[in-house]
């Protein structure tokens, strides 16, 4: 018995399983070509999800920035601190997502 990666969800499973216990994809009768295609499909799906996250972070960042610019809340108020918090959090979130995307692209 050997431990292999599920071609669909990338979790470690035994090669004796007829279907993945995590994502329930059928593994019997899959040739290398089909496994390869499934692996690509799951990677593209993951990249798409990260891309959506970074897009959402960008919108949050712009929203916080525009609010700060238009409403110009007083320094030291909760409103101001929430704005700064949202801006810095979304900035970090965006950068982390971009880094993951670069990493995923290099991995292949
Ligand atoms: Zn799976």
PDB file of N, CA and C and ligand atoms in Angstrom:
ATOM      1  N   UNK A   1       0.838  -1.193   0.000  1.00  0.00           N
ATOM      2  CA  UNK A   1       0.000   0.000   0.000  1.00  0.00           C
ATOM      3  C   UNK A   1       0.876   1.247   0.000  1.00  0.00           C
ATOM      4  N   UNK A   2       0.555   2.173  -0.860  1.00  0.00           N
ATOM      5  CA  UNK A   2       1.309   3.420  -0.930  1.00  0.00           C
ATOM      6  C   UNK A   2       0.361   4.599  -0.763  1.00  0.00           C
ATOM      7  N   UNK A   3       0.940   5.689  -0.304  1.00  0.00           N
ATOM      8  CA  UNK A   3       0.149   6.916  -0.154  1.00  0.00           C
ATOM      9  C   UNK A   3       0.343   7.771  -1.408  1.00  0.00           C
ATOM     10  N   UNK A   4      -0.751   8.110  -2.021  1.00  0.00           N
ATOM     11  CA  UNK A   4      -0.685   8.959  -3.214  1.00  0.00           C
ATOM     12  C   UNK A   4      -1.545  10.196  -2.992  1.00  0.00           C
ATOM     13  N   UNK A   5      -1.429  11.142  -3.891  1.00  0.00           N
ATOM     14  CA  UNK A   5      -2.261  12.346  -3.798  1.00  0.00           C
ATOM     15  C   UNK A   5      -3.481  12.187  -4.686  1.00  0.00           C
ATOM     16  N   UNK A   6      -4.622  12.553  -4.170  1.00  0.00           N
ATOM     17  CA  UNK A   6      -5.834  12.531  -4.977  1.00  0.00           C
ATOM     18  C   UNK A   6      -5.671  13.537  -6.120  1.00  0.00           C
ATOM     19  N   UNK A   7      -5.930  13.141  -7.367  1.00  0.00           N
ATOM     20  CA  UNK A   7      -5.747  14.055  -8.485  1.00  0.00           C
ATOM     21  C   UNK A   7      -6.739  15.213  -8.485  1.00  0.00           C
ATOM     22  N   UNK A   8      -7.795  15.083  -7.715  1.00  0.00           N
ATOM     23  CA  UNK A   8      -8.812  16.125  -7.724  1.00  0.00           C
ATOM     24  C   UNK A   8      -8.637  17.127  -6.579  1.00  0.00           C
ATOM     25  N   UNK A   9      -8.493  16.616  -5.330  1.00  0.00           N
ATOM     26  CA  UNK A   9      -8.435  17.533  -4.189  1.00  0.00           C
ATOM     27  C   UNK A   9      -7.037  17.610  -3.583  1.00  0.00           C
ATOM     28  N   UNK A  10      -6.081  16.821  -4.080  1.00  0.00           N
ATOM     29  CA  UNK A  10      -4.684  16.875  -3.652  1.00  0.00           C
ATOM     30  C   UNK A  10      -4.432  16.397  -2.232  1.00  0.00           C
ATOM     31  N   UNK A  11      -5.417  15.737  -1.617  1.00  0.00           N
ATOM     32  CA  UNK A  11      -5.188  15.217  -0.270  1.00  0.00           C
ATOM     33  C   UNK A  11      -4.523  13.852  -0.369  1.00  0.00           C
ATOM     34  N   UNK A  12      -3.785  13.462   0.678  1.00  0.00           N
ATOM     35  CA  UNK A  12      -3.096  12.174   0.668  1.00  0.00           C
ATOM     36  C   UNK A  12      -4.080  11.053   0.924  1.00  0.00           C
ATOM     37  N   UNK A  13      -4.056  10.051   0.051  1.00  0.00           N
ATOM     38  CA  UNK A  13      -4.940   8.897   0.210  1.00  0.00           C
ATOM     39  C   UNK A  13      -4.159   7.639  -0.143  1.00  0.00           C
ATOM     40  N   UNK A  14      -4.692   6.489   0.238  1.00  0.00           N
ATOM     41  CA  UNK A  14      -4.073   5.222  -0.131  1.00  0.00           C
ATOM     42  C   UNK A  14      -4.358   4.922  -1.600  1.00  0.00           C
ATOM     43  N   UNK A  15      -3.389   4.291  -2.257  1.00  0.00           N
ATOM     44  CA  UNK A  15      -3.613   3.975  -3.675  1.00  0.00           C
ATOM     45  C   UNK A  15      -4.548   2.782  -3.850  1.00  0.00           C
ATOM     46  N   UNK A  16      -4.970   2.172  -2.732  1.00  0.00           N
ATOM     47  CA  UNK A  16      -5.896   1.045  -2.810  1.00  0.00           C
ATOM     48  C   UNK A  16      -7.352   1.508  -2.877  1.00  0.00           C
ATOM     49  N   UNK A  17      -7.614   2.758  -2.542  1.00  0.00           N
ATOM     50  CA  UNK A  17      -8.983   3.262  -2.569  1.00  0.00           C
ATOM     51  C   UNK A  17      -9.521   3.272  -3.993  1.00  0.00           C
ATOM     52  N   UNK A  18     -10.800   2.895  -4.107  1.00  0.00           N
ATOM     53  CA  UNK A  18     -11.436   2.953  -5.425  1.00  0.00           C
ATOM     54  C   UNK A  18     -11.994   4.352  -5.679  1.00  0.00           C
ATOM     55  N   UNK A  19     -12.267   5.088  -4.602  1.00  0.00           N
ATOM     56  CA  UNK A  19     -12.685   6.477  -4.756  1.00  0.00           C
ATOM     57  C   UNK A  19     -12.117   7.280  -3.598  1.00  0.00           C
ATOM     58  N   UNK A  20     -11.893   8.564  -3.820  1.00  0.00           N
ATOM     59  CA  UNK A  20     -11.287   9.425  -2.796  1.00  0.00           C
ATOM     60  C   UNK A  20     -12.264   9.607  -1.639  1.00  0.00           C
ATOM     61  N   UNK A  21     -11.819   9.350  -0.370  1.00  0.00           N
ATOM     62  CA  UNK A  21     -12.717   9.531   0.775  1.00  0.00           C
ATOM     63  C   UNK A  21     -13.005  11.008   1.074  1.00  0.00           C
ATOM     64  N   UNK A  22     -12.218  11.904   0.502  1.00  0.00           N
ATOM     65  CA  UNK A  22     -12.412  13.332   0.779  1.00  0.00           C
ATOM     66  C   UNK A  22     -13.380  13.973  -0.205  1.00  0.00           C
ATOM     67  N   UNK A  23     -13.129  13.771  -1.508  1.00  0.00           N
ATOM     68  CA  UNK A  23     -13.983  14.442  -2.489  1.00  0.00           C
ATOM     69  C   UNK A  23     -14.846  13.458  -3.266  1.00  0.00           C
ATOM     70  N   UNK A  24     -14.702  12.145  -2.941  1.00  0.00           N
ATOM     71  CA  UNK A  24     -15.539  11.087  -3.488  1.00  0.00           C
ATOM     72  C   UNK A  24     -15.458  10.942  -5.004  1.00  0.00           C
ATOM     73  N   UNK A  25     -14.344  11.368  -5.593  1.00  0.00           N
ATOM     74  CA  UNK A  25     -14.170  11.150  -7.022  1.00  0.00           C
ATOM     75  C   UNK A  25     -13.777   9.693  -7.247  1.00  0.00           C
ATOM     76  N   UNK A  26     -14.266   9.103  -8.291  1.00  0.00           N
ATOM     77  CA  UNK A  26     -13.945   7.710  -8.593  1.00  0.00           C
ATOM     78  C   UNK A  26     -12.535   7.612  -9.160  1.00  0.00           C
ATOM     79  N   UNK A  27     -11.712   6.734  -8.552  1.00  0.00           N
ATOM     80  CA  UNK A  27     -10.308   6.632  -8.968  1.00  0.00           C
ATOM     81  C   UNK A  27     -10.036   5.380  -9.779  1.00  0.00           C
ATOM     82  N   UNK A  28     -10.973   4.436  -9.772  1.00  0.00           N
ATOM     83  CA  UNK A  28     -10.739   3.206 -10.529  1.00  0.00           C
ATOM     84  C   UNK A  28     -10.917   3.491 -12.018  1.00  0.00           C
ATOM     85  N   UNK A  29     -10.011   2.945 -12.796  1.00  0.00           N
ATOM     86  CA  UNK A  29     -10.110   3.119 -14.238  1.00  0.00           C
ATOM     87  C   UNK A  29      -9.630   4.457 -14.741  1.00  0.00           C
ATOM     88  N   UNK A  30      -8.942   5.212 -13.882  1.00  0.00           N
ATOM     89  CA  UNK A  30      -8.378   6.482 -14.343  1.00  0.00           C
ATOM     90  C   UNK A  30      -6.978   6.233 -14.888  1.00  0.00           C
ATOM     91  N   UNK A  31      -6.703   6.616 -16.110  1.00  0.00           N
ATOM     92  CA  UNK A  31      -5.334   6.467 -16.602  1.00  0.00           C
ATOM     93  C   UNK A  31      -4.538   7.740 -16.288  1.00  0.00           C
ATOM     94  N   UNK A  32      -3.263   7.734 -16.617  1.00  0.00           N
ATOM     95  CA  UNK A  32      -2.388   8.857 -16.273  1.00  0.00           C
ATOM     96  C   UNK A  32      -2.872  10.162 -16.895  1.00  0.00           C
ATOM     97  N   UNK A  33      -3.343  10.049 -18.129  1.00  0.00           N
ATOM     98  CA  UNK A  33      -3.826  11.232 -18.839  1.00  0.00           C
ATOM     99  C   UNK A  33      -4.981  11.892 -18.082  1.00  0.00           C
ATOM    100  N   UNK A  34      -5.934  11.052 -17.637  1.00  0.00           N
ATOM    101  CA  UNK A  34      -7.088  11.590 -16.929  1.00  0.00           C
ATOM    102  C   UNK A  34      -6.697  12.164 -15.572  1.00  0.00           C
ATOM    103  N   UNK A  35      -5.752  11.480 -14.896  1.00  0.00           N
ATOM    104  CA  UNK A  35      -5.267  11.989 -13.611  1.00  0.00           C
ATOM    105  C   UNK A  35      -4.609  13.350 -13.780  1.00  0.00           C
ATOM    106  N   UNK A  36      -3.817  13.449 -14.841  1.00  0.00           N
ATOM    107  CA  UNK A  36      -3.118  14.698 -15.121  1.00  0.00           C
ATOM    108  C   UNK A  36      -4.123  15.825 -15.383  1.00  0.00           C
ATOM    109  N   UNK A  37      -5.154  15.502 -16.166  1.00  0.00           N
ATOM    110  CA  UNK A  37      -6.160  16.506 -16.504  1.00  0.00           C
ATOM    111  C   UNK A  37      -6.907  16.965 -15.253  1.00  0.00           C
ATOM    112  N   UNK A  38      -7.216  16.009 -14.373  1.00  0.00           N
ATOM    113  CA  UNK A  38      -7.910  16.345 -13.130  1.00  0.00           C
ATOM    114  C   UNK A  38      -7.049  17.240 -12.249  1.00  0.00           C
ATOM    115  N   UNK A  39      -5.731  16.945 -12.227  1.00  0.00           N
ATOM    116  CA  UNK A  39      -4.815  17.741 -11.410  1.00  0.00           C
ATOM    117  C   UNK A  39      -4.782  19.188 -11.912  1.00  0.00           C
ATOM    118  N   UNK A  40      -4.752  19.344 -13.239  1.00  0.00           N
ATOM    119  CA  UNK A  40      -4.749  20.692 -13.808  1.00  0.00           C
ATOM    120  C   UNK A  40      -6.045  21.409 -13.456  1.00  0.00           C
ATOM    121  N   UNK A  41      -7.144  20.668 -13.573  1.00  0.00           N
ATOM    122  CA  UNK A  41      -8.443  21.259 -13.300  1.00  0.00           C
ATOM    123  C   UNK A  41      -8.524  21.779 -11.868  1.00  0.00           C
ATOM    124  N   UNK A  42      -8.018  20.979 -10.908  1.00  0.00           N
ATOM    125  CA  UNK A  42      -8.104  21.396  -9.514  1.00  0.00           C
ATOM    126  C   UNK A  42      -7.176  22.576  -9.241  1.00  0.00           C
ATOM    127  N   UNK A  43      -6.033  22.625  -9.969  1.00  0.00           N
ATOM    128  CA  UNK A  43      -5.122  23.752  -9.766  1.00  0.00           C
ATOM    129  C   UNK A  43      -5.730  25.043 -10.301  1.00  0.00           C
ATOM    130  N   UNK A  44      -6.360  24.958 -11.472  1.00  0.00           N
ATOM    131  CA  UNK A  44      -7.003  26.139 -12.058  1.00  0.00           C
ATOM    132  C   UNK A  44      -8.110  26.644 -11.139  1.00  0.00           C
ATOM    133  N   UNK A  45      -8.860  25.692 -10.550  1.00  0.00           N
ATOM    134  CA  UNK A  45      -9.932  26.056  -9.644  1.00  0.00           C
ATOM    135  C   UNK A  45      -9.375  26.814  -8.433  1.00  0.00           C
ATOM    136  N   UNK A  46      -8.249  26.312  -7.912  1.00  0.00           N
ATOM    137  CA  UNK A  46      -7.610  26.939  -6.757  1.00  0.00           C
ATOM    138  C   UNK A  46      -7.127  28.350  -7.111  1.00  0.00           C
ATOM    139  N   UNK A  47      -6.504  28.460  -8.287  1.00  0.00           N
ATOM    140  CA  UNK A  47      -6.008  29.771  -8.721  1.00  0.00           C
ATOM    141  C   UNK A  47      -7.154  30.756  -8.869  1.00  0.00           C
ATOM    142  N   UNK A  48      -8.271  30.257  -9.409  1.00  0.00           N
ATOM    143  CA  UNK A  48      -9.438  31.116  -9.594  1.00  0.00           C
ATOM    144  C   UNK A  48      -9.949  31.632  -8.256  1.00  0.00           C
ATOM    145  N   UNK A  49      -9.948  30.737  -7.252  1.00  0.00           N
ATOM    146  CA  UNK A  49     -10.430  31.128  -5.934  1.00  0.00           C
ATOM    147  C   UNK A  49      -9.529  32.204  -5.327  1.00  0.00           C
ATOM    148  N   UNK A  50      -8.210  32.013  -5.451  1.00  0.00           N
ATOM    149  CA  UNK A  50      -7.268  32.985  -4.907  1.00  0.00           C
ATOM    150  C   UNK A  50      -7.412  34.320  -5.633  1.00  0.00           C
ATOM    151  N   UNK A  51      -7.644  34.235  -6.945  1.00  0.00           N
ATOM    152  CA  UNK A  51      -7.820  35.450  -7.739  1.00  0.00           C
ATOM    153  C   UNK A  51      -9.043  36.232  -7.261  1.00  0.00           C
ATOM    154  N   UNK A  52     -10.116  35.494  -6.973  1.00  0.00           N
ATOM    155  CA  UNK A  52     -11.324  36.132  -6.451  1.00  0.00           C
ATOM    156  C   UNK A  52     -11.040  36.806  -5.114  1.00  0.00           C
ATOM    157  N   UNK A  53     -10.268  36.130  -4.263  1.00  0.00           N
ATOM    158  CA  UNK A  53      -9.922  36.698  -2.955  1.00  0.00           C
ATOM    159  C   UNK A  53      -9.137  37.990  -3.125  1.00  0.00           C
ATOM    160  N   UNK A  54      -8.167  37.978  -4.044  1.00  0.00           N
ATOM    161  CA  UNK A  54      -7.336  39.169  -4.189  1.00  0.00           C
ATOM    162  C   UNK A  54      -8.164  40.317  -4.774  1.00  0.00           C
ATOM    163  N   UNK A  55      -9.128  39.975  -5.630  1.00  0.00           N
ATOM    164  CA  UNK A  55     -10.011  40.989  -6.198  1.00  0.00           C
ATOM    165  C   UNK A  55     -10.860  41.608  -5.089  1.00  0.00           C
ATOM    166  N   UNK A  56     -11.383  40.768  -4.214  1.00  0.00           N
ATOM    167  CA  UNK A  56     -12.205  41.238  -3.102  1.00  0.00           C
ATOM    168  C   UNK A  56     -11.377  42.124  -2.165  1.00  0.00           C
ATOM    169  N   UNK A  57     -10.141  41.716  -1.913  1.00  0.00           N
ATOM    170  CA  UNK A  57      -9.257  42.505  -1.054  1.00  0.00           C
ATOM    171  C   UNK A  57      -8.995  43.877  -1.668  1.00  0.00           C
ATOM    172  N   UNK A  58      -8.837  43.893  -2.993  1.00  0.00           N
ATOM    173  CA  UNK A  58      -8.576  45.147  -3.689  1.00  0.00           C
ATOM    174  C   UNK A  58      -9.770  46.093  -3.554  1.00  0.00           C
ATOM    175  N   UNK A  59     -10.976  45.532  -3.671  1.00  0.00           N
ATOM    176  CA  UNK A  59     -12.190  46.344  -3.543  1.00  0.00           C
ATOM    177  C   UNK A  59     -12.305  46.903  -2.124  1.00  0.00           C
ATOM    178  N   UNK A  60     -11.998  46.063  -1.132  1.00  0.00           N
ATOM    179  CA  UNK A  60     -12.030  46.516   0.265  1.00  0.00           C
ATOM    180  C   UNK A  60     -11.031  47.651   0.482  1.00  0.00           C
ATOM    181  N   UNK A  61      -9.847  47.464  -0.086  1.00  0.00           N
ATOM    182  CA  UNK A  61      -8.790  48.460   0.038  1.00  0.00           C
ATOM    183  C   UNK A  61      -9.251  49.794  -0.559  1.00  0.00           C
ATOM    184  N   UNK A  62      -9.781  49.733  -1.778  1.00  0.00           N
ATOM    185  CA  UNK A  62     -10.240  50.951  -2.440  1.00  0.00           C
ATOM    186  C   UNK A  62     -11.402  51.587  -1.683  1.00  0.00           C
ATOM    187  N   UNK A  63     -12.307  50.731  -1.184  1.00  0.00           N
ATOM    188  CA  UNK A  63     -13.447  51.226  -0.426  1.00  0.00           C
ATOM    189  C   UNK A  63     -13.005  51.986   0.815  1.00  0.00           C
ATOM    190  N   UNK A  64     -12.098  51.396   1.568  1.00  0.00           N
ATOM    191  CA  UNK A  64     -11.583  52.033   2.777  1.00  0.00           C
ATOM    192  C   UNK A  64     -10.869  53.334   2.457  1.00  0.00           C
ATOM    193  N   UNK A  65     -10.123  53.299   1.374  1.00  0.00           N
ATOM    194  CA  UNK A  65      -9.363  54.480   0.977  1.00  0.00           C
ATOM    195  C   UNK A  65     -10.292  55.611   0.538  1.00  0.00           C
ATOM    196  N   UNK A  66     -11.293  55.261  -0.274  1.00  0.00           N
ATOM    197  CA  UNK A  66     -12.246  56.269  -0.753  1.00  0.00           C
ATOM    198  C   UNK A  66     -13.041  56.860   0.406  1.00  0.00           C
ATOM    199  N   UNK A  67     -13.422  55.996   1.349  1.00  0.00           N
ATOM    200  CA  UNK A  67     -14.183  56.468   2.511  1.00  0.00           C
ATOM    201  C   UNK A  67     -13.335  57.466   3.301  1.00  0.00           C
ATOM    202  N   UNK A  68     -12.078  57.114   3.504  1.00  0.00           N
ATOM    203  CA  UNK A  68     -11.162  57.975   4.254  1.00  0.00           C
ATOM    204  C   UNK A  68     -11.011  59.319   3.541  1.00  0.00           C
ATOM    205  N   UNK A  69     -10.944  59.267   2.223  1.00  0.00           N
ATOM    206  CA  UNK A  69     -10.738  60.467   1.427  1.00  0.00           C
ATOM    207  C   UNK A  69     -11.989  61.336   1.386  1.00  0.00           C
ATOM    208  N   UNK A  70     -13.153  60.701   1.185  1.00  0.00           N
ATOM    209  CA  UNK A  70     -14.395  61.464   1.021  1.00  0.00           C
ATOM    210  C   UNK A  70     -14.970  61.951   2.345  1.00  0.00           C
ATOM    211  N   UNK A  71     -15.018  61.054   3.349  1.00  0.00           N
ATOM    212  CA  UNK A  71     -15.652  61.414   4.615  1.00  0.00           C
ATOM    213  C   UNK A  71     -14.654  62.081   5.558  1.00  0.00           C
ATOM    214  N   UNK A  72     -13.390  61.927   5.285  1.00  0.00           N
ATOM    215  CA  UNK A  72     -12.291  62.394   6.137  1.00  0.00           C
ATOM    216  C   UNK A  72     -12.646  62.424   7.618  1.00  0.00           C
ATOM    217  N   UNK A  73     -12.799  61.228   8.228  1.00  0.00           N
ATOM    218  CA  UNK A  73     -13.096  61.166   9.669  1.00  0.00           C
ATOM    219  C   UNK A  73     -11.922  61.699  10.500  1.00  0.00           C
ATOM    220  N   UNK A  74     -12.248  62.240  11.676  1.00  0.00           N
ATOM    221  CA  UNK A  74     -11.233  62.818  12.556  1.00  0.00           C
ATOM    222  C   UNK A  74     -10.254  61.739  13.029  1.00  0.00           C
ATOM    223  N   UNK A  75      -8.986  62.106  13.106  1.00  0.00           N
ATOM    224  CA  UNK A  75      -7.983  61.179  13.633  1.00  0.00           C
ATOM    225  C   UNK A  75      -8.318  60.818  15.070  1.00  0.00           C
ATOM    226  N   UNK A  76      -8.124  59.547  15.403  1.00  0.00           N
ATOM    227  CA  UNK A  76      -8.363  59.112  16.778  1.00  0.00           C
ATOM    228  C   UNK A  76      -9.768  58.607  17.014  1.00  0.00           C
ATOM    229  N   UNK A  77     -10.704  58.878  16.092  1.00  0.00           N
ATOM    230  CA  UNK A  77     -12.052  58.339  16.273  1.00  0.00           C
ATOM    231  C   UNK A  77     -12.073  56.881  15.829  1.00  0.00           C
ATOM    232  N   UNK A  78     -13.126  56.180  16.270  1.00  0.00           N
ATOM    233  CA  UNK A  78     -13.248  54.760  15.908  1.00  0.00           C
ATOM    234  C   UNK A  78     -13.382  54.621  14.399  1.00  0.00           C
ATOM    235  N   UNK A  79     -14.156  55.539  13.798  1.00  0.00           N
ATOM    236  CA  UNK A  79     -14.373  55.529  12.346  1.00  0.00           C
ATOM    237  C   UNK A  79     -13.025  55.559  11.609  1.00  0.00           C
ATOM    238  N   UNK A  80     -12.151  56.441  12.051  1.00  0.00           N
ATOM    239  CA  UNK A  80     -10.838  56.588  11.418  1.00  0.00           C
ATOM    240  C   UNK A  80     -10.017  55.315  11.584  1.00  0.00           C
ATOM    241  N   UNK A  81     -10.046  54.767  12.804  1.00  0.00           N
ATOM    242  CA  UNK A  81      -9.264  53.559  13.072  1.00  0.00           C
ATOM    243  C   UNK A  81      -9.781  52.360  12.299  1.00  0.00           C
ATOM    244  N   UNK A  82     -11.104  52.277  12.148  1.00  0.00           N
ATOM    245  CA  UNK A  82     -11.672  51.177  11.355  1.00  0.00           C
ATOM    246  C   UNK A  82     -11.211  51.306   9.909  1.00  0.00           C
ATOM    247  N   UNK A  83     -11.223  52.542   9.382  1.00  0.00           N
ATOM    248  CA  UNK A  83     -10.768  52.800   8.011  1.00  0.00           C
ATOM    249  C   UNK A  83      -9.327  52.343   7.826  1.00  0.00           C
ATOM    250  N   UNK A  84      -8.459  52.775   8.729  1.00  0.00           N
ATOM    251  CA  UNK A  84      -7.048  52.400   8.633  1.00  0.00           C
ATOM    252  C   UNK A  84      -6.890  50.886   8.758  1.00  0.00           C
ATOM    253  N   UNK A  85      -7.667  50.286   9.672  1.00  0.00           N
ATOM    254  CA  UNK A  85      -7.611  48.839   9.859  1.00  0.00           C
ATOM    255  C   UNK A  85      -8.008  48.096   8.597  1.00  0.00           C
ATOM    256  N   UNK A  86      -9.121  48.538   7.986  1.00  0.00           N
ATOM    257  CA  UNK A  86      -9.593  47.882   6.757  1.00  0.00           C
ATOM    258  C   UNK A  86      -8.561  48.030   5.647  1.00  0.00           C
ATOM    259  N   UNK A  87      -8.007  49.232   5.523  1.00  0.00           N
ATOM    260  CA  UNK A  87      -7.023  49.475   4.459  1.00  0.00           C
ATOM    261  C   UNK A  87      -5.790  48.598   4.650  1.00  0.00           C
ATOM    262  N   UNK A  88      -5.245  48.566   5.861  1.00  0.00           N
ATOM    263  CA  UNK A  88      -4.015  47.780   6.042  1.00  0.00           C
ATOM    264  C   UNK A  88      -4.283  46.281   5.959  1.00  0.00           C
ATOM    265  N   UNK A  89      -5.432  45.838   6.508  1.00  0.00           N
ATOM    266  CA  UNK A  89      -5.763  44.409   6.429  1.00  0.00           C
ATOM    267  C   UNK A  89      -5.940  43.960   4.984  1.00  0.00           C
ATOM    268  N   UNK A  90      -6.692  44.731   4.222  1.00  0.00           N
ATOM    269  CA  UNK A  90      -6.950  44.316   2.838  1.00  0.00           C
ATOM    270  C   UNK A  90      -5.685  44.393   2.002  1.00  0.00           C
ATOM    271  N   UNK A  91      -4.808  45.335   2.349  1.00  0.00           N
ATOM    272  CA  UNK A  91      -3.529  45.446   1.645  1.00  0.00           C
ATOM    273  C   UNK A  91      -2.697  44.182   1.881  1.00  0.00           C
ATOM    274  N   UNK A  92      -2.598  43.755   3.145  1.00  0.00           N
ATOM    275  CA  UNK A  92      -1.844  42.541   3.474  1.00  0.00           C
ATOM    276  C   UNK A  92      -2.489  41.329   2.815  1.00  0.00           C
ATOM    277  N   UNK A  93      -3.826  41.258   2.879  1.00  0.00           N
ATOM    278  CA  UNK A  93      -4.566  40.146   2.289  1.00  0.00           C
ATOM    279  C   UNK A  93      -4.294  40.060   0.791  1.00  0.00           C
ATOM    280  N   UNK A  94      -4.319  41.217   0.142  1.00  0.00           N
ATOM    281  CA  UNK A  94      -4.066  41.261  -1.291  1.00  0.00           C
ATOM    282  C   UNK A  94      -2.657  40.755  -1.610  1.00  0.00           C
ATOM    283  N   UNK A  95      -1.676  41.265  -0.866  1.00  0.00           N
ATOM    284  CA  UNK A  95      -0.285  40.876  -1.123  1.00  0.00           C
ATOM    285  C   UNK A  95      -0.066  39.384  -0.880  1.00  0.00           C
ATOM    286  N   UNK A  96      -0.692  38.847   0.181  1.00  0.00           N
ATOM    287  CA  UNK A  96      -0.557  37.416   0.473  1.00  0.00           C
ATOM    288  C   UNK A  96      -1.141  36.597  -0.674  1.00  0.00           C
ATOM    289  N   UNK A  97      -2.309  37.020  -1.174  1.00  0.00           N
ATOM    290  CA  UNK A  97      -2.938  36.300  -2.278  1.00  0.00           C
ATOM    291  C   UNK A  97      -2.083  36.351  -3.544  1.00  0.00           C
ATOM    292  N   UNK A  98      -1.493  37.503  -3.812  1.00  0.00           N
ATOM    293  CA  UNK A  98      -0.627  37.613  -4.995  1.00  0.00           C
ATOM    294  C   UNK A  98       0.584  36.687  -4.844  1.00  0.00           C
ATOM    295  N   UNK A  99       1.131  36.629  -3.629  1.00  0.00           N
ATOM    296  CA  UNK A  99       2.298  35.769  -3.383  1.00  0.00           C
ATOM    297  C   UNK A  99       1.929  34.308  -3.603  1.00  0.00           C
ATOM    298  N   UNK A 100       0.739  33.901  -3.131  1.00  0.00           N
ATOM    299  CA  UNK A 100       0.291  32.520  -3.328  1.00  0.00           C
ATOM    300  C   UNK A 100       0.133  32.235  -4.811  1.00  0.00           C
ATOM    301  N   UNK A 101      -0.420  33.188  -5.552  1.00  0.00           N
ATOM    302  CA  UNK A 101      -0.606  32.999  -6.994  1.00  0.00           C
ATOM    303  C   UNK A 101       0.730  32.805  -7.702  1.00  0.00           C
ATOM    304  N   UNK A 102       1.709  33.626  -7.344  1.00  0.00           N
ATOM    305  CA  UNK A 102       3.039  33.498  -7.950  1.00  0.00           C
ATOM    306  C   UNK A 102       3.631  32.136  -7.617  1.00  0.00           C
ATOM    307  N   UNK A 103       3.442  31.719  -6.349  1.00  0.00           N
ATOM    308  CA  UNK A 103       3.950  30.433  -5.905  1.00  0.00           C
ATOM    309  C   UNK A 103       3.292  29.292  -6.683  1.00  0.00           C
ATOM    310  N   UNK A 104       1.973  29.361  -6.860  1.00  0.00           N
ATOM    311  CA  UNK A 104       1.247  28.321  -7.588  1.00  0.00           C
ATOM    312  C   UNK A 104       1.700  28.249  -9.040  1.00  0.00           C
ATOM    313  N   UNK A 105       1.972  29.400  -9.635  1.00  0.00           N
ATOM    314  CA  UNK A 105       2.392  29.420 -11.026  1.00  0.00           C
ATOM    315  C   UNK A 105       3.788  28.821 -11.185  1.00  0.00           C
ATOM    316  N   UNK A 106       4.649  29.079 -10.192  1.00  0.00           N
ATOM    317  CA  UNK A 106       6.028  28.560 -10.272  1.00  0.00           C
ATOM    318  C   UNK A 106       6.054  27.065 -10.047  1.00  0.00           C
ATOM    319  N   UNK A 107       5.091  26.560  -9.239  1.00  0.00           N
ATOM    320  CA  UNK A 107       5.092  25.162  -8.843  1.00  0.00           C
ATOM    321  C   UNK A 107       4.940  24.216 -10.030  1.00  0.00           C
ATOM    322  N   UNK A 108       4.165  24.642 -11.032  1.00  0.00           N
ATOM    323  CA  UNK A 108       3.904  23.710 -12.151  1.00  0.00           C
ATOM    324  C   UNK A 108       5.149  23.525 -12.993  1.00  0.00           C
TER     325      UNK A 108
HETATM  326 ZN1  LIG B   1     -10.056  13.808  -3.532  1.00  0.00          ZN
END
